[in-house]
Amino acid sequence: MKEVILLKLGEVVLKGLNRSRFESILVKNVKRAIWPYGNPIVSDKQSTIFVEVEGENADFEGAYEACKKIFGIVSVCRAIQCPLDFEQVKQTAGDYLEAKLMRAKTFKVNAKRADKGYPLTSPQIMEQLGEYILDRFPHLTVNVKEPEITVYAEVREGSVFVHGNPERGAGGLPAGTGGHGLLMLSGGIDSPVAGYVMAKRGLKLSAIHFESPPYTSDRAKEKVITLAQKLCVYAGQIDLYIVPFTEIQEAIKDQCNEDCFTVIMRRYMIKIACGLAERINAGAIITGESLGQVASQTLGAIRCTDAVSSYPVFRPFIGTDKQDIINIARQIDTFETSSLPFEDCCTVFTPRHPKTNPSLEVIEKAESPLDEEALLAGIQDKIEKVTLYAPSRKDRTNTDE
């Protein structure tokens, strides 16, 4: 008998003729997530993914925790794989769940007989296993509506899998099933959470960051790399593209009206992001903007920035309260890193009185002194690429297998 991890599928089961593609990508994501913790043995049957972790230095606990962060999975549980002999199943269930059953006061048994050739029906399994547990743990009582622990027995192709209450999975759709998005990663609280939310809807993520040395420091750059790596825990590999933005910002400062500086800067960021999106075959730009949060996120300012975009701009938090975004940032462990006081280029040359509701005509006139062709010439060739993965044990490498 051996311990395994059972992963229950979520929205994937609703995908009809496309389901096999979603499941294939999900299995690949599971293998990639578990690889740092041992050699993954992964199979997919009847809306459940079965995971084993093998190898001399296998870390079952680490693999189990990693599985909770894989998009496309709605529940995760540790289970013991038993032979079909029901006497062994009862004994194993009592032994495997003993600590949890001793702590509980109420329980019930839930059986699923996917293997219809098994001699006991689901009601018979529940009745006989329930009787055994009551005899072995006489302090327990049955509560079929709100038990403290549910003992599950799942009969599947030559084995019975026994487990207790499952834990909640990450939900959503498998990362990589919804296309490729380019995240504008500033280093603040909102943008990494926006990337997380869009990855949860199936997008493969790349990220773009604008730096302006000497106005921004190496520590600010390291902060953004750390944030991208934290996102990798959920989204898988992320290519981070770092854009040298100093020359463009200085030109805007020197040649444009101060009150329009922020919006013009955002327009140039969008232009560069669109050029990169075309080069890496991304289908959308993602930002953490929320309506009215700052001067560049008013309706007028957003219209002005979108006017230069040749790609859809996804703003998953456009109508979200800041506290709700912070709550997700804490959940995914990006809040503390985002709160580090290292400047980013969005705070460089901040106008004293920014125009909060500019018209497109005003902004276009304000930026007309700029030589756009010269400023953007060769910018794509100057971009630094950093490929990032989820943190892993030093003695293992990442794999796409």
PDB file of N, CA, C and O in Angstrom, residues 17-47:
ATOM      1  N   LEU A  17     -15.613  18.595 -26.235  1.00  0.00           N
ATOM      2  CA  LEU A  17     -14.651  18.037 -27.176  1.00  0.00           C
ATOM      3  C   LEU A  17     -13.237  18.565 -26.950  1.00  0.00           C
ATOM      4  O   LEU A  17     -12.269  17.955 -27.403  1.00  0.00           O
ATOM      5  N   ASN A  18     -13.111  19.713 -26.260  1.00  0.00           N
ATOM      6  CA  ASN A  18     -11.788  20.280 -25.975  1.00  0.00           C
ATOM      7  C   ASN A  18     -11.195  19.769 -24.667  1.00  0.00           C
ATOM      8  O   ASN A  18     -10.080  20.145 -24.306  1.00  0.00           O
ATOM      9  N   ARG A  19     -11.929  18.929 -23.981  1.00  0.00           N
ATOM     10  CA  ARG A  19     -11.499  18.517 -22.643  1.00  0.00           C
ATOM     11  C   ARG A  19     -10.126  17.850 -22.653  1.00  0.00           C
ATOM     12  O   ARG A  19      -9.306  18.083 -21.755  1.00  0.00           O
ATOM     13  N   SER A  20      -9.865  17.009 -23.631  1.00  0.00           N
ATOM     14  CA  SER A  20      -8.592  16.280 -23.652  1.00  0.00           C
ATOM     15  C   SER A  20      -7.399  17.230 -23.722  1.00  0.00           C
ATOM     16  O   SER A  20      -6.361  16.987 -23.112  1.00  0.00           O
ATOM     17  N   ARG A  21      -7.560  18.343 -24.465  1.00  0.00           N
ATOM     18  CA  ARG A  21      -6.470  19.322 -24.554  1.00  0.00           C
ATOM     19  C   ARG A  21      -6.235  19.990 -23.197  1.00  0.00           C
ATOM     20  O   ARG A  21      -5.093  20.152 -22.763  1.00  0.00           O
ATOM     21  N   PHE A  22      -7.310  20.353 -22.525  1.00  0.00           N
ATOM     22  CA  PHE A  22      -7.192  20.973 -21.206  1.00  0.00           C
ATOM     23  C   PHE A  22      -6.544  20.009 -20.207  1.00  0.00           C
ATOM     24  O   PHE A  22      -5.679  20.399 -19.426  1.00  0.00           O
ATOM     25  N   GLU A  23      -6.970  18.743 -20.245  1.00  0.00           N
ATOM     26  CA  GLU A  23      -6.419  17.765 -19.307  1.00  0.00           C
ATOM     27  C   GLU A  23      -4.950  17.496 -19.585  1.00  0.00           C
ATOM     28  O   GLU A  23      -4.151  17.324 -18.652  1.00  0.00           O
ATOM     29  N   SER A  24      -4.567  17.462 -20.853  1.00  0.00           N
ATOM     30  CA  SER A  24      -3.174  17.239 -21.211  1.00  0.00           C
ATOM     31  C   SER A  24      -2.280  18.350 -20.668  1.00  0.00           C
ATOM     32  O   SER A  24      -1.200  18.101 -20.113  1.00  0.00           O
ATOM     33  N   ILE A  25      -2.725  19.601 -20.839  1.00  0.00           N
ATOM     34  CA  ILE A  25      -1.956  20.732 -20.324  1.00  0.00           C
ATOM     35  C   ILE A  25      -1.917  20.701 -18.799  1.00  0.00           C
ATOM     36  O   ILE A  25      -0.880  20.979 -18.180  1.00  0.00           O
ATOM     37  N   LEU A  26      -3.039  20.340 -18.173  1.00  0.00           N
ATOM     38  CA  LEU A  26      -3.086  20.279 -16.713  1.00  0.00           C
ATOM     39  C   LEU A  26      -2.123  19.235 -16.173  1.00  0.00           C
ATOM     40  O   LEU A  26      -1.404  19.485 -15.184  1.00  0.00           O
ATOM     41  N   VAL A  27      -2.087  18.063 -16.784  1.00  0.00           N
ATOM     42  CA  VAL A  27      -1.153  17.021 -16.339  1.00  0.00           C
ATOM     43  C   VAL A  27       0.287  17.508 -16.463  1.00  0.00           C
ATOM     44  O   VAL A  27       1.122  17.288 -15.569  1.00  0.00           O
ATOM     45  N   LYS A  28       0.590  18.199 -17.543  1.00  0.00           N
ATOM     46  CA  LYS A  28       1.930  18.758 -17.732  1.00  0.00           C
ATOM     47  C   LYS A  28       2.247  19.772 -16.635  1.00  0.00           C
ATOM     48  O   LYS A  28       3.361  19.793 -16.082  1.00  0.00           O
ATOM     49  N   ASN A  29       1.269  20.616 -16.279  1.00  0.00           N
ATOM     50  CA  ASN A  29       1.466  21.594 -15.216  1.00  0.00           C
ATOM     51  C   ASN A  29       1.686  20.926 -13.866  1.00  0.00           C
ATOM     52  O   ASN A  29       2.481  21.391 -13.049  1.00  0.00           O
ATOM     53  N   VAL A  30       0.962  19.827 -13.628  1.00  0.00           N
ATOM     54  CA  VAL A  30       1.129  19.085 -12.375  1.00  0.00           C
ATOM     55  C   VAL A  30       2.543  18.517 -12.287  1.00  0.00           C
ATOM     56  O   VAL A  30       3.220  18.630 -11.251  1.00  0.00           O
ATOM     57  N   LYS A  31       3.021  17.917 -13.351  1.00  0.00           N
ATOM     58  CA  LYS A  31       4.376  17.358 -13.356  1.00  0.00           C
ATOM     59  C   LYS A  31       5.415  18.442 -13.089  1.00  0.00           C
ATOM     60  O   LYS A  31       6.367  18.241 -12.329  1.00  0.00           O
ATOM     61  N   ARG A  32       5.233  19.596 -13.734  1.00  0.00           N
ATOM     62  CA  ARG A  32       6.197  20.681 -13.571  1.00  0.00           C
ATOM     63  C   ARG A  32       6.200  21.189 -12.126  1.00  0.00           C
ATOM     64  O   ARG A  32       7.249  21.470 -11.553  1.00  0.00           O
ATOM     65  N   ALA A  33       5.021  21.283 -11.517  1.00  0.00           N
ATOM     66  CA  ALA A  33       4.915  21.789 -10.154  1.00  0.00           C
ATOM     67  C   ALA A  33       5.530  20.827  -9.143  1.00  0.00           C
ATOM     68  O   ALA A  33       6.113  21.250  -8.135  1.00  0.00           O
ATOM     69  N   ILE A  34       5.432  19.536  -9.417  1.00  0.00           N
ATOM     70  CA  ILE A  34       5.891  18.527  -8.452  1.00  0.00           C
ATOM     71  C   ILE A  34       7.366  18.199  -8.632  1.00  0.00           C
ATOM     72  O   ILE A  34       8.038  17.746  -7.694  1.00  0.00           O
ATOM     73  N   TRP A  35       7.905  18.443  -9.808  1.00  0.00           N
ATOM     74  CA  TRP A  35       9.277  18.040 -10.104  1.00  0.00           C
ATOM     75  C   TRP A  35      10.300  18.447  -9.046  1.00  0.00           C
ATOM     76  O   TRP A  35      11.203  17.659  -8.727  1.00  0.00           O
ATOM     77  N   PRO A  36      10.227  19.645  -8.461  1.00  0.00           N
ATOM     78  CA  PRO A  36      11.222  20.002  -7.444  1.00  0.00           C
ATOM     79  C   PRO A  36      11.193  19.122  -6.194  1.00  0.00           C
ATOM     80  O   PRO A  36      12.123  19.156  -5.398  1.00  0.00           O
ATOM     81  N   TYR A  37      10.124  18.332  -6.034  1.00  0.00           N
ATOM     82  CA  TYR A  37       9.953  17.574  -4.791  1.00  0.00           C
ATOM     83  C   TYR A  37      10.121  16.066  -4.987  1.00  0.00           C
ATOM     84  O   TYR A  37       9.944  15.298  -4.049  1.00  0.00           O
ATOM     85  N   GLY A  38      10.473  15.626  -6.171  1.00  0.00           N
ATOM     86  CA  GLY A  38      10.665  14.207  -6.430  1.00  0.00           C
ATOM     87  C   GLY A  38      10.274  13.879  -7.858  1.00  0.00           C
ATOM     88  O   GLY A  38       9.798  14.732  -8.611  1.00  0.00           O
ATOM     89  N   ASN A  39      10.461  12.638  -8.242  1.00  0.00           N
ATOM     90  CA  ASN A  39      10.088  12.200  -9.589  1.00  0.00           C
ATOM     91  C   ASN A  39       8.574  11.997  -9.655  1.00  0.00           C
ATOM     92  O   ASN A  39       8.032  11.141  -8.953  1.00  0.00           O
ATOM     93  N   PRO A  40       7.863  12.763 -10.477  1.00  0.00           N
ATOM     94  CA  PRO A  40       6.395  12.684 -10.493  1.00  0.00           C
ATOM     95  C   PRO A  40       5.877  11.533 -11.345  1.00  0.00           C
ATOM     96  O   PRO A  40       6.302  11.347 -12.487  1.00  0.00           O
ATOM     97  N   ILE A  41       4.971  10.743 -10.775  1.00  0.00           N
ATOM     98  CA  ILE A  41       4.237   9.728 -11.514  1.00  0.00           C
ATOM     99  C   ILE A  41       2.791  10.203 -11.530  1.00  0.00           C
ATOM    100  O   ILE A  41       2.116  10.214 -10.499  1.00  0.00           O
ATOM    101  N   VAL A  42       2.303  10.608 -12.705  1.00  0.00           N
ATOM    102  CA  VAL A  42       1.009  11.288 -12.797  1.00  0.00           C
ATOM    103  C   VAL A  42       0.143  10.572 -13.825  1.00  0.00           C
ATOM    104  O   VAL A  42       0.579  10.286 -14.941  1.00  0.00           O
ATOM    105  N   SER A  43      -1.105  10.296 -13.442  1.00  0.00           N
ATOM    106  CA  SER A  43      -2.070   9.713 -14.375  1.00  0.00           C
ATOM    107  C   SER A  43      -3.413  10.417 -14.200  1.00  0.00           C
ATOM    108  O   SER A  43      -3.707  10.975 -13.146  1.00  0.00           O
ATOM    109  N   ASP A  44      -4.230  10.367 -15.244  1.00  0.00           N
ATOM    110  CA  ASP A  44      -5.491  11.104 -15.283  1.00  0.00           C
ATOM    111  C   ASP A  44      -6.603  10.138 -15.652  1.00  0.00           C
ATOM    112  O   ASP A  44      -6.617   9.594 -16.758  1.00  0.00           O
ATOM    113  N   LYS A  45      -7.537   9.908 -14.710  1.00  0.00           N
ATOM    114  CA  LYS A  45      -8.632   8.983 -14.969  1.00  0.00           C
ATOM    115  C   LYS A  45      -9.898   9.473 -14.281  1.00  0.00           C
ATOM    116  O   LYS A  45      -9.866   9.854 -13.111  1.00  0.00           O
ATOM    117  N   GLN A  46     -10.991   9.473 -15.015  1.00  0.00           N
ATOM    118  CA  GLN A  46     -12.325   9.724 -14.453  1.00  0.00           C
ATOM    119  C   GLN A  46     -12.380  10.994 -13.602  1.00  0.00           C
ATOM    120  O   GLN A  46     -12.776  10.978 -12.444  1.00  0.00           O
ATOM    121  N   SER A  47     -11.943  12.119 -14.182  1.00  0.00           N
ATOM    122  CA  SER A  47     -12.005  13.441 -13.548  1.00  0.00           C
ATOM    123  C   SER A  47     -11.141  13.562 -12.300  1.00  0.00           C
ATOM    124  O   SER A  47     -11.358  14.439 -11.473  1.00  0.00           O
TER     125      SER A  47
END
